[in-house]
Short mmCIF file of C-alpha atoms in Angstrom, two decimals:
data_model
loop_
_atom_site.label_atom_id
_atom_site.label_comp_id
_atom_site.label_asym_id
_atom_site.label_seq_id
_atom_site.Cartn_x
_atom_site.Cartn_y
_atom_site.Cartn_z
CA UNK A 11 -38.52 10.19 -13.82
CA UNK A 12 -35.67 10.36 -11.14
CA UNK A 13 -35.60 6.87 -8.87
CA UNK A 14 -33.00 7.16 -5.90
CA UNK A 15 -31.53 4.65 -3.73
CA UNK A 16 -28.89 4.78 -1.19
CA UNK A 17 -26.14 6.24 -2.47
CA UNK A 18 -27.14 5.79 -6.21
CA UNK A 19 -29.40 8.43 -8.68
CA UNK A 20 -30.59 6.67 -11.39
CA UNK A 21 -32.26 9.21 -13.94
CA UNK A 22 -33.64 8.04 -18.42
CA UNK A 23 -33.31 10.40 -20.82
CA UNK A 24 -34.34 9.60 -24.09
CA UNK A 25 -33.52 5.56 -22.99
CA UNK A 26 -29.94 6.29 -21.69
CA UNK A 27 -29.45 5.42 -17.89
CA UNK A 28 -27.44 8.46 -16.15
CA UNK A 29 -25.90 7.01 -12.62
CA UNK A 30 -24.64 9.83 -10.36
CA UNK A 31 -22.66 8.32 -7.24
CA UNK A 32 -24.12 10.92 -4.61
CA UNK A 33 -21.43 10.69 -1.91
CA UNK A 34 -22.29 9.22 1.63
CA UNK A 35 -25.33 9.87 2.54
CA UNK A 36 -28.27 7.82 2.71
CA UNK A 37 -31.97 8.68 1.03
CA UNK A 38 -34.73 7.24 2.49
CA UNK A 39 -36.65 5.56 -0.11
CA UNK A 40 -40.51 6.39 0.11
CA UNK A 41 -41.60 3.10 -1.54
CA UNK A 42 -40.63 -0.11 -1.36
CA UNK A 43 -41.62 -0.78 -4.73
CA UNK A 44 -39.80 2.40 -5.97
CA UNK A 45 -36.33 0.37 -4.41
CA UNK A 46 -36.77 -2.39 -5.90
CA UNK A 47 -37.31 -0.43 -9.19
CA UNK A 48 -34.21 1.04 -9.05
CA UNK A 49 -32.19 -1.72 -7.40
CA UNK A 50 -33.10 -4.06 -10.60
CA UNK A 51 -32.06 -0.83 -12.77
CA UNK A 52 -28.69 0.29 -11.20
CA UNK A 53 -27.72 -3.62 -10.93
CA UNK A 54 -28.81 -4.16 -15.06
CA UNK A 55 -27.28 -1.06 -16.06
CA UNK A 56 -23.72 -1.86 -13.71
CA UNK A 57 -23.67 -5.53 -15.17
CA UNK A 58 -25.07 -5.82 -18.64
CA UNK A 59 -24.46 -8.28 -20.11
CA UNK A 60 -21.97 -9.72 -17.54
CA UNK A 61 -20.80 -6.41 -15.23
CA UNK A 62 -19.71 -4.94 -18.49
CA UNK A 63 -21.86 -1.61 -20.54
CA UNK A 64 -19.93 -1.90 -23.76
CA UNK A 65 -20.07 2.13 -23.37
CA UNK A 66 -20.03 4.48 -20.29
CA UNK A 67 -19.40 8.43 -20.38
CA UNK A 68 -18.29 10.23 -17.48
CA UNK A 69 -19.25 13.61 -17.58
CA UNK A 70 -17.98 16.77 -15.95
CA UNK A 71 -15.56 15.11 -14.11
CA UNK A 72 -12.17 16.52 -12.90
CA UNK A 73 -9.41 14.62 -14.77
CA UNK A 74 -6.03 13.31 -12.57
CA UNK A 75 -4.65 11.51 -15.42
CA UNK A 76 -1.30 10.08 -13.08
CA UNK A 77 1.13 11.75 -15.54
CA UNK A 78 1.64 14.84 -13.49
CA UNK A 79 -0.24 17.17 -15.68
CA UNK A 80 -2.29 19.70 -13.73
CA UNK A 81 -5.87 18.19 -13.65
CA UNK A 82 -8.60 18.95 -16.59
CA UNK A 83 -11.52 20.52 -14.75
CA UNK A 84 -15.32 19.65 -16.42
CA UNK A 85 -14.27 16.68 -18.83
CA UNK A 86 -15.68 14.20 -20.39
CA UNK A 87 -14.32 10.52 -20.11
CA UNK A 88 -15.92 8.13 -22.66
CA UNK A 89 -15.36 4.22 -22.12
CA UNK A 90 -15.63 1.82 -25.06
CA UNK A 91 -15.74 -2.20 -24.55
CA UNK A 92 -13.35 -1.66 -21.53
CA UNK A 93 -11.12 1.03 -23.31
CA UNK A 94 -10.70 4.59 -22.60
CA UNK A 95 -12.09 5.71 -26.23
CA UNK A 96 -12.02 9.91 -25.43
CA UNK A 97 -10.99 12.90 -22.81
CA UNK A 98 -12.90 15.55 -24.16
CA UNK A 99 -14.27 19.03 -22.95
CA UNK A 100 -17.82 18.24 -21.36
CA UNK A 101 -19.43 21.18 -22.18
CA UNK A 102 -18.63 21.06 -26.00
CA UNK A 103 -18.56 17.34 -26.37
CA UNK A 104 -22.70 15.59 -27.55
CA UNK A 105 -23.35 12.60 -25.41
CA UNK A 106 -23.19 9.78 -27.42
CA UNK A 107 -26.92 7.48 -27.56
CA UNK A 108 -27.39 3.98 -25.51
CA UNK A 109 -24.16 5.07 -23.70
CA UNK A 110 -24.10 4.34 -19.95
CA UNK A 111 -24.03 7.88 -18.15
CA UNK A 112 -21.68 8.37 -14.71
CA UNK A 113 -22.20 12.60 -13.36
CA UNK A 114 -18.44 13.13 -12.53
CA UNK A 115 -19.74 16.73 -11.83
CA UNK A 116 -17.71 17.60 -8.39
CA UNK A 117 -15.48 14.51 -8.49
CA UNK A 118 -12.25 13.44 -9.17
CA UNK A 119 -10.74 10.64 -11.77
CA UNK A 120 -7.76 9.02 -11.17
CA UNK A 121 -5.87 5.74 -12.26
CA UNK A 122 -6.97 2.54 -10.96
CA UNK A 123 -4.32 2.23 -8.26
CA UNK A 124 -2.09 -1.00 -7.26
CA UNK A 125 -1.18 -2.48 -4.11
CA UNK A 126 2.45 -3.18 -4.58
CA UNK A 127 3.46 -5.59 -1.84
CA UNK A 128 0.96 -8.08 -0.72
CA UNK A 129 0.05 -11.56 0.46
CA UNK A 130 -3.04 -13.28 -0.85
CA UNK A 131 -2.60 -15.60 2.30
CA UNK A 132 -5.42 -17.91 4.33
CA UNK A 133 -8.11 -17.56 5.58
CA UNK A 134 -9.23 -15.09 3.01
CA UNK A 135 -12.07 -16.54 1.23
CA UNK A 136 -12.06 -15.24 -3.08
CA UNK A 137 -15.51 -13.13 -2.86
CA UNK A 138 -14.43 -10.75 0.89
CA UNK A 139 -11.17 -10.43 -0.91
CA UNK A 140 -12.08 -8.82 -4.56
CA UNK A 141 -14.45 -7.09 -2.95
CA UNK A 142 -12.53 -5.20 -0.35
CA UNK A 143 -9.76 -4.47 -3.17
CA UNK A 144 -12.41 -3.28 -5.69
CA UNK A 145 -14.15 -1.47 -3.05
CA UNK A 146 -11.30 0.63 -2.53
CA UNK A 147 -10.25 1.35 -6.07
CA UNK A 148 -7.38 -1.09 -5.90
CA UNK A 149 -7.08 -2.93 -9.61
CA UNK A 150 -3.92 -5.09 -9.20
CA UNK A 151 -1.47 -6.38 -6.99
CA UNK A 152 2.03 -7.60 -6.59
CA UNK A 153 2.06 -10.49 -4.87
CA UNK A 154 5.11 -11.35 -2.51
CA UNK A 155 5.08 -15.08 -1.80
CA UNK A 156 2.10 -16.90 -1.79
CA UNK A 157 1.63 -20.68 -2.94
CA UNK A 158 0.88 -20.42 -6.77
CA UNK A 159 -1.30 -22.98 -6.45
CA UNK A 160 -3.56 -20.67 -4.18
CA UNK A 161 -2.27 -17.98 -6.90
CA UNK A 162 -4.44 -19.78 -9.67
CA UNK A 163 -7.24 -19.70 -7.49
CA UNK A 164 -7.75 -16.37 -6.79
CA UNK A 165 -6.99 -15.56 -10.31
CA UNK A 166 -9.63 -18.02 -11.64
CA UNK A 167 -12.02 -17.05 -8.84
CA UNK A 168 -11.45 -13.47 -10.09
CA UNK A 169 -12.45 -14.23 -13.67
CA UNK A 170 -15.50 -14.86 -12.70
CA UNK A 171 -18.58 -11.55 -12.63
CA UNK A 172 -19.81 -13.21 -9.68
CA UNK A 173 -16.23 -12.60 -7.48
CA UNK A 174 -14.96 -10.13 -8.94
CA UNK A 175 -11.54 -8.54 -8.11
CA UNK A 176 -8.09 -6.97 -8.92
CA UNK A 177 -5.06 -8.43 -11.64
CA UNK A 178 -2.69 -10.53 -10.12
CA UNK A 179 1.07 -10.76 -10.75
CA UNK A 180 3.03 -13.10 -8.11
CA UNK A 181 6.66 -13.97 -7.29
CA UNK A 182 5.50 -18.09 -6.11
CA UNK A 183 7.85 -19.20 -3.63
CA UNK A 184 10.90 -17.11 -1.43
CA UNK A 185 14.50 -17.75 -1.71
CA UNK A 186 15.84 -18.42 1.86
CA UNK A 187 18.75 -19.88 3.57
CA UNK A 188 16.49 -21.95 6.14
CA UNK A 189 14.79 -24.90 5.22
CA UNK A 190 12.58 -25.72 2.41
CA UNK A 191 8.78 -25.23 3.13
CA UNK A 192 7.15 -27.04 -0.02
CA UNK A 193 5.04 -24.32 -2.24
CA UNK A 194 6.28 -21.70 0.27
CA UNK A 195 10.52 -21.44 0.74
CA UNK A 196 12.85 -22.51 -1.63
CA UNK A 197 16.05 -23.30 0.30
CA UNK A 198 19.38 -22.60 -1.05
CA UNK A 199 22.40 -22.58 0.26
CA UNK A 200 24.87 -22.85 -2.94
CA UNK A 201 25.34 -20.21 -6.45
CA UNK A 202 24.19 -23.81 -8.18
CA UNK A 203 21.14 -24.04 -5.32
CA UNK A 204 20.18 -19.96 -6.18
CA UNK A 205 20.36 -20.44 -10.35
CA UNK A 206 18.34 -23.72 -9.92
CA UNK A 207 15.77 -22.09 -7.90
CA UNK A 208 14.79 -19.19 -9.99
CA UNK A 209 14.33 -21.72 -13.10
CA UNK A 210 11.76 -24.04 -10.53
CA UNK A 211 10.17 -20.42 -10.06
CA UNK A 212 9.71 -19.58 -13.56
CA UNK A 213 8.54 -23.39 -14.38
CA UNK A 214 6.12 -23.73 -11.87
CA UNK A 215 4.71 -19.99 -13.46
CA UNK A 216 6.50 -17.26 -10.95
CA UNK A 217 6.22 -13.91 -12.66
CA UNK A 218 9.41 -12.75 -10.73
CA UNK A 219 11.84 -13.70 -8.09
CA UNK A 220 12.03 -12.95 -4.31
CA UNK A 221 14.52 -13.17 -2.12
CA UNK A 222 14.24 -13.10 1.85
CA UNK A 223 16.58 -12.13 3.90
CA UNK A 224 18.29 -15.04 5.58
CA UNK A 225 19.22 -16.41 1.91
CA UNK A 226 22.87 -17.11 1.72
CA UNK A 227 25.70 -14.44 -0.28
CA UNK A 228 26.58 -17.68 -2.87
CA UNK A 229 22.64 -18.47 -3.01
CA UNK A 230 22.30 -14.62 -3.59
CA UNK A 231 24.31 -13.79 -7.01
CA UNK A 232 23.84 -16.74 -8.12
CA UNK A 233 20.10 -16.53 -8.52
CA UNK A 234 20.69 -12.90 -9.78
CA UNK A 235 22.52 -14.29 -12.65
CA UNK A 236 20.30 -16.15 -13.62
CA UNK A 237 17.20 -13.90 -13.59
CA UNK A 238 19.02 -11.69 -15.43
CA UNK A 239 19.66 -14.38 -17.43
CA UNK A 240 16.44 -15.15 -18.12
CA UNK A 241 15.15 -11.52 -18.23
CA UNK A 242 13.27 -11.59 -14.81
CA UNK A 243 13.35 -9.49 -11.76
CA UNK A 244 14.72 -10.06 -8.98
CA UNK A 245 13.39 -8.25 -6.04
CA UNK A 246 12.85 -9.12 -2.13
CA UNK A 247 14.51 -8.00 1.25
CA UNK A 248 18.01 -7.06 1.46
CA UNK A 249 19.92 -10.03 2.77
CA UNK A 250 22.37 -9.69 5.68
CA UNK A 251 25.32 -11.09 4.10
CA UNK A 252 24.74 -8.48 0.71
CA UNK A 253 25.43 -4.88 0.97
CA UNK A 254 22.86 -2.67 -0.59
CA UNK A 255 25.67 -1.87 -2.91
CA UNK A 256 25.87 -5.01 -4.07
CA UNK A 257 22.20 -6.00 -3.68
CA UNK A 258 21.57 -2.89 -6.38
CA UNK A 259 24.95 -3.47 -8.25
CA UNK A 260 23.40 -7.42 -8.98
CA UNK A 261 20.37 -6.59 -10.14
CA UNK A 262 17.69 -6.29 -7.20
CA UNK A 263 15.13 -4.64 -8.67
CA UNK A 264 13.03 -3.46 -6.08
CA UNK A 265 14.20 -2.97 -2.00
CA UNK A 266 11.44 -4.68 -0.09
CA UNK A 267 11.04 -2.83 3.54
CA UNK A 268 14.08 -0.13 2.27
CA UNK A 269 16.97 -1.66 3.78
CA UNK A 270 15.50 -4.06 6.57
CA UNK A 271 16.27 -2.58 9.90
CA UNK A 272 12.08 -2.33 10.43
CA UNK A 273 11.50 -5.77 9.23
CA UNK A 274 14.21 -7.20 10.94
CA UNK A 275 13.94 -5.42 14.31
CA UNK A 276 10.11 -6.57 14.23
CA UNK A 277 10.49 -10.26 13.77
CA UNK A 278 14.51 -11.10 13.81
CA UNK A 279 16.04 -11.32 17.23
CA UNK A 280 17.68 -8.81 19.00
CA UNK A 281 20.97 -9.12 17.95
CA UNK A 282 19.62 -8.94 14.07
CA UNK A 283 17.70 -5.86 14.69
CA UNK A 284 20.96 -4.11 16.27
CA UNK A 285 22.91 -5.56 13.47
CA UNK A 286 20.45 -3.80 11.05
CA UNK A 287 20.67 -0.35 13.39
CA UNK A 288 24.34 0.03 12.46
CA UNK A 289 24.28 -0.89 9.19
CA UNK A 290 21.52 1.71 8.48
CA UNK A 291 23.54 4.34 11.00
CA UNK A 292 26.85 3.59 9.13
CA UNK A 293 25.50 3.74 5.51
CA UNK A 294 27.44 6.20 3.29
CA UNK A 295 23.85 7.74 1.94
CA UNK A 296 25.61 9.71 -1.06
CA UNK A 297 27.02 6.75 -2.32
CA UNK A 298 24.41 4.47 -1.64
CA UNK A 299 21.95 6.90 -3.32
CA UNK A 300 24.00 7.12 -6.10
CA UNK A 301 24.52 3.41 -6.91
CA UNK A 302 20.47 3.05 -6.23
CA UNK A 303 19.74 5.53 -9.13
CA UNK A 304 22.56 4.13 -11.52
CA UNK A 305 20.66 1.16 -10.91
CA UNK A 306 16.96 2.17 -11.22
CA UNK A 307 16.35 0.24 -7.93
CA UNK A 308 13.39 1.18 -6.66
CA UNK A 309 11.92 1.04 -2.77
CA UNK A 310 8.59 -0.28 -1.28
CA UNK A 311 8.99 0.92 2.39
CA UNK A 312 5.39 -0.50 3.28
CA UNK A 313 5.62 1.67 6.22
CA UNK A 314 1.84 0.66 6.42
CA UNK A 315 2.99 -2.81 7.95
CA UNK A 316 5.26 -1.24 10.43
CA UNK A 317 2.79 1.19 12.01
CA UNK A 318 0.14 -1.21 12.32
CA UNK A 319 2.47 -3.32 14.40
CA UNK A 320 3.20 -0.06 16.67
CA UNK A 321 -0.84 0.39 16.70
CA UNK A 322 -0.82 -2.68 18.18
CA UNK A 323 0.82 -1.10 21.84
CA UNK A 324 -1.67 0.75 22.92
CA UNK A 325 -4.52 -2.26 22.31
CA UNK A 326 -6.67 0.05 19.85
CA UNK A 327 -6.69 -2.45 17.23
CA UNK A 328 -9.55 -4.61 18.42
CA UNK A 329 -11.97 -1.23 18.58
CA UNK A 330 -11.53 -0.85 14.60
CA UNK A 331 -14.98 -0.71 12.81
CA UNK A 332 -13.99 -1.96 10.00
CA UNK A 333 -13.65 -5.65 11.94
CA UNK A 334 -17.41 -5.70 11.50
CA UNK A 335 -17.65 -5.82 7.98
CA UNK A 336 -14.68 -8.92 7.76
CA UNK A 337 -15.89 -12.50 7.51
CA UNK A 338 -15.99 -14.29 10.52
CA UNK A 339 -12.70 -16.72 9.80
CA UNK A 340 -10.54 -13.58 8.89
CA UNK A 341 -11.63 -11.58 12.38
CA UNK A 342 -11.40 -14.63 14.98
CA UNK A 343 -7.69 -15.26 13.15
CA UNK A 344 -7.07 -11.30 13.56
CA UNK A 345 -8.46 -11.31 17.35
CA UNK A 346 -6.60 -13.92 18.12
CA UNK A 347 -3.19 -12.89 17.15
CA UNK A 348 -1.21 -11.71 20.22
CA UNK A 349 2.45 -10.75 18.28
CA UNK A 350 4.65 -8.88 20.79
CA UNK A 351 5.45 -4.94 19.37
CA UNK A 352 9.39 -5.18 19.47
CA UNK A 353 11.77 -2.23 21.51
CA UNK A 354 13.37 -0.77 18.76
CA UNK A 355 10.71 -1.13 16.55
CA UNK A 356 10.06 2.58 16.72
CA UNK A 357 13.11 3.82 16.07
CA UNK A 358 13.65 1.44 13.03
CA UNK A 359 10.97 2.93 11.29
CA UNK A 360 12.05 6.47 12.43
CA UNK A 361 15.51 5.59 10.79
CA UNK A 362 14.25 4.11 7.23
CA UNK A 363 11.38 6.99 7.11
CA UNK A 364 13.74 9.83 7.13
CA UNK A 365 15.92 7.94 4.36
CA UNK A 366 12.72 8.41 1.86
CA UNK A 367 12.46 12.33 0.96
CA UNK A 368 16.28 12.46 0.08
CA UNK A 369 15.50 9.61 -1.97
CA UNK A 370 12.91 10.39 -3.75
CA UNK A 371 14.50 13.85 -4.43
CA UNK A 372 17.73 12.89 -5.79
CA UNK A 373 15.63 10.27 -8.22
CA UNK A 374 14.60 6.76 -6.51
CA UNK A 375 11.66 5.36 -7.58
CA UNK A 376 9.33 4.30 -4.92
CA UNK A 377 6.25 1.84 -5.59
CA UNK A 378 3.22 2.08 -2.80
CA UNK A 379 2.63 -1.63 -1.07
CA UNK A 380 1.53 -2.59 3.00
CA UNK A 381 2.25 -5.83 3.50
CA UNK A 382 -1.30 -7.11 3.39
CA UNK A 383 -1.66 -10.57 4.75
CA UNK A 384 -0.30 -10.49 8.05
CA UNK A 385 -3.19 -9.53 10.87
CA UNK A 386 -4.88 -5.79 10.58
CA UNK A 387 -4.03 -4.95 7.25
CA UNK A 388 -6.82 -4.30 5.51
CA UNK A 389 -6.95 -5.17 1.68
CA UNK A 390 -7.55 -2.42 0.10
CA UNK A 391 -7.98 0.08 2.84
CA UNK A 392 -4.49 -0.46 4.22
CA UNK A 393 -3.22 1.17 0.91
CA UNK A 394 -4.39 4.41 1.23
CA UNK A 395 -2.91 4.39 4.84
CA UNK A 396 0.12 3.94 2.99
CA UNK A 397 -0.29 6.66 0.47
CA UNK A 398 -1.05 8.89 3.65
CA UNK A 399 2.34 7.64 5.05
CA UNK A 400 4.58 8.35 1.97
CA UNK A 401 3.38 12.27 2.10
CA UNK A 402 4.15 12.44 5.20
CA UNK A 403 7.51 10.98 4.41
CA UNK A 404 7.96 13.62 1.92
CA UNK A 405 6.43 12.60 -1.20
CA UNK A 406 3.69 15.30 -2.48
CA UNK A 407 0.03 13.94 -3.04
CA UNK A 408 0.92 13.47 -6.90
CA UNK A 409 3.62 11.54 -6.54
CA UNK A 410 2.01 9.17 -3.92
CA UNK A 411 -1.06 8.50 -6.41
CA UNK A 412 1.84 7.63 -8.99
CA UNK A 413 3.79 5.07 -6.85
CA UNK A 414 0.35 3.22 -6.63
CA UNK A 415 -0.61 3.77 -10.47
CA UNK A 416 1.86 5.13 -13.25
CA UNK A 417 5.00 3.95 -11.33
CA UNK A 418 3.73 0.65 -10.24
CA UNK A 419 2.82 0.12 -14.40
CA UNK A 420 6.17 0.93 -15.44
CA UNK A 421 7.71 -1.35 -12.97
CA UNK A 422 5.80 -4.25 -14.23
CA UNK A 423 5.89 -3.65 -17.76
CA UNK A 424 2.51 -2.43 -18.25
CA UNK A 425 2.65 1.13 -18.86
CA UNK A 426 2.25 1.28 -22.06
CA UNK A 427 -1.40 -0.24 -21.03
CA UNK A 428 -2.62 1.32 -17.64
CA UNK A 429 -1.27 3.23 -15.26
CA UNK A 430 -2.79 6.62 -16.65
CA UNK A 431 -5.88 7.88 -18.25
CA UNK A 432 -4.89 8.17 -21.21
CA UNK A 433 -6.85 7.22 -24.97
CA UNK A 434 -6.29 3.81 -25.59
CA UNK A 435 -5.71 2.57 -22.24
CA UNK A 436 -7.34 0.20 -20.20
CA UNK A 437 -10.27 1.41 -18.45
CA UNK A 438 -8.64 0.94 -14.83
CA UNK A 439 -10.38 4.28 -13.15
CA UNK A 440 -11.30 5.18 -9.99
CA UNK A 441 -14.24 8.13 -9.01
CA UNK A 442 -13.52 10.20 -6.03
CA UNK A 443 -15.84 12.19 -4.19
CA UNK A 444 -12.91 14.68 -3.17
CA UNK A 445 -10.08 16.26 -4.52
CA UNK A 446 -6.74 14.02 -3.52
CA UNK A 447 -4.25 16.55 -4.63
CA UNK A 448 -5.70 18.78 -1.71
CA UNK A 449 -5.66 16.24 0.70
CA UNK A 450 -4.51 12.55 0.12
CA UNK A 451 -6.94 11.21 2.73
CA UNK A 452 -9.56 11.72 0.50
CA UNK A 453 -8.26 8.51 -1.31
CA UNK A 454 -10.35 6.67 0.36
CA UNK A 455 -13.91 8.17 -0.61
CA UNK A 456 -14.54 5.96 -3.46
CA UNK A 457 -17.66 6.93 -5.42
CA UNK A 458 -17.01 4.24 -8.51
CA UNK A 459 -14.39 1.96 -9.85
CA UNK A 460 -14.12 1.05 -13.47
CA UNK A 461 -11.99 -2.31 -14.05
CA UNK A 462 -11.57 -4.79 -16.31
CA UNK A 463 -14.58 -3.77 -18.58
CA UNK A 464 -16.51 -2.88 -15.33
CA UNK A 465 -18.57 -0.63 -13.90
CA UNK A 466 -18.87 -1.00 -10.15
CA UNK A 467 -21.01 2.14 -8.24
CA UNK A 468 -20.57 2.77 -4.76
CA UNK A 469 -23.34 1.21 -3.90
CA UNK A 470 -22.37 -2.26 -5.64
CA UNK A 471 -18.78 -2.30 -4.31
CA UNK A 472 -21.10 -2.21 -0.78
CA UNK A 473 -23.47 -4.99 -2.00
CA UNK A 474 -19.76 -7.03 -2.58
CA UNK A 475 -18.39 -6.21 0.61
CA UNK A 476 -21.89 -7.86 2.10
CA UNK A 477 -21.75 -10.51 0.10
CA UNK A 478 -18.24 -11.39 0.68
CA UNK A 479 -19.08 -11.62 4.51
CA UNK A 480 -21.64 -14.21 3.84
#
């Protein structure tokens, strides 16, 4: 008996359910009775006992496993209780019984992929925001400087199968020179003020330390020392009285924004942002590249932040489809935002863009992040924006999927647990309908994600996106 609904094709062969994501189109059911049939199957067979088939088998499915290996063409994946158990040839490989089947047949796996620079800001509500990560194959993400009190809550909320949504690793509160802002900014001023503010970090549970970019030079090394110290990163905007010599030199782990001529010629006055221009126009690149990859400091340009700002000239924002599918809080705070596009905003990003190919070629490390929090960055969605932004900086489709999976594991110190499809590895998978290597738009065409023990099809990442709304 074959049962279809939406996107979904449910078929039971000797009592094992085989779910084929079947792209984007849309069946018309010719029952009622036969959709509600197959919703109550699809849902029972994506959530049993709580979201989680102790087994799943993806078969004849085109392999990307993120280590730069060419791809396996007509494998089979097997999941056990959340763990990739096998990567075997599909056509010689039995399918195990009672397993949970996924066709892979014309689709691509990849790693579950990470949003490297975010901020799990209001007015997000828990159940819009898992589900617009999830939806678009984002498992984790880094973020930047939230409250950690709001930090526990997404992470509890996200616990939960009934709000679902990606790992969490976050910094807590910045390092700045300006005043404190209580759960936010940590003001320093002193090498005593910098050391005592990375141990508040790390007591009040901060995974890592971030700097902005007003915090003073004494403020500076002095809360490098002591995250090295304490065997922490360090990581955050270049600050204006550091060189990136230095910055690299004392440990910054990762360059926020590259070198801050975008971020500071979009919200920093105009004597900043020219401050920044000649800086970046009198760099000594060979040296500076040098001292980056002695180092191993790597760069999150989040050129995704800086071209959503440009978007915002020509007024096109407010005509973006996707508005329609945000809760109502999140799209009157987005509609309502009005932030001026700055001069030499353009040319900034010009500047730090052309910096990235001879970068990446002579070794950096680049992670894949957008910014999300501020107005018309879409969680999830945003990311593969940015993927699209670091080919055309230079990167090849490959290595863009790797800044956003292997690369962003090894910078956290979880490779040796995700990042790749590998046996023994965390089930953090995503199905595409298309093959990215061709074309790294096709990112975006999500057909299943597999996280945290999970089994999410197309068509319940859509029933979260709904739900989240609501």
């Amino acid at each position: 008996m074959q049962l279809l609904r939406g996107q979904d094709v449910v078929t039971r062969t000797c009592g094992t359910p085989r779910l084929r994501p079947s792209g984007f189109s849309v069946i018309r059911l010719s029952s009622i009775a036969c959709g509600l049939v197959l919703w109550t199957c699809s849902r029972a067979a994506a959530q049993r006992p709580t979201g989680a088939p102790a087994s799943v088998t993806i078969t004849h499915v085109t392999v990307i496993d993120g280590t730069g290996a060419l791809p396996m063409a007509d494998m089979m994946v097997r999941i056990e209780n959340g763990r990739i158990a096998g990567i075997e040839n599909a056509s010689k490989s039995p399918l195990a019984n009672g397993t949970v089947t996924v066709d892979g047949r014309d689709r691509f796996l990849i790693p579950g992929l990470w949003d490297m620079h975010v901020h799990l800001w209001e007015p997000w509500p828990a159940p819009a925001l898992g589900a617009w990560f999830l939806s678009n194959g984002i498992v984790g993400v880094r973020d930047m400087g939230t409250p950690l009190q709001r930090i526990r809550y997404f992470r509890s909320a996200f616990s939960s199968p009934d709000t679902p949504g990606p790992r969490i690793v976050a910094a807590g509160p910045f390092l700045d020179g300006r005043r404190s802002d209580p759960g936010t900014v940590i003001g320093v001023a002193s090498d005593a003020d910098g050391h005592d503010a990375v141990d508040s970090v790390l007591s009040w549970g901060g995974d890592f330390i971030k700097v902005l970019t007003g915090i003073p030079r004494p403020a500076f090394f002095g809360a490098a020392r002591e995250a090295r110290r304490k065997g922490v990163p360090i990581v955050g905007h270049l600050p204006l009285a550091v060189s990136p010599e230095e910055a690299s030199d004392s440990g910054l782990r990762s360059f926020e924004h590259m070198f801050g001529t975008a971020l500071d010629c979009a919200y920093g006055s105009d004597a900043t942002c020219q401050s920044r221009m000649h800086r970046l126009a009198t760099l000594d690149t060979a040296r500076l590249i040098q001292t980056l990859r002695k180092n191993d400091s790597w760069q999150t340009p989040t050129l995704a932040a800086w071209h959503r700002v440009l978007r915002d000239q020509d007024g096109a924002r407010s005509d973006d489809p996707r508005l329609a599918l945000l809760p109502d809080t999140v799209r009157t705070v987005w509609l309502a935002d009005e932030t001026p596009t700055p001069a030499g905003l353009a040319e900034a990003v010009r500047r730090e863009a052309a910096l990235i190919a001879p970068m990446h070629h002579a070794g950096i490390r680049f992670l894949a992040g957008t910014d999300f929090g501020d107005p018309f960055l879409f969680p999830g969605a945003s990311l593969h924006d940015e993927l699209a932004n670091l080919v055309a900086a230079g990167l090849t489709p490959t290595e863009a999927l790797q800044s956003a999976s292997r690369d962003a594991a090894i910078f956290l110190g979880l490779g040796d647990s995700t990042g790749t499809i590998a046996i023994g590895k965390r089930a953090d998978l995503v199905l595409l309908e298309a093959d990215p290597l061709l074309d790294i738009h096709r990112t975006r065409q999500v057909a299943a994600v597999f996280t945290q023990g999970r089994l999410f099809l197309r068509a319940d990442l859509d029933s979260l996106i709904a739900h989240g709304r609501r």
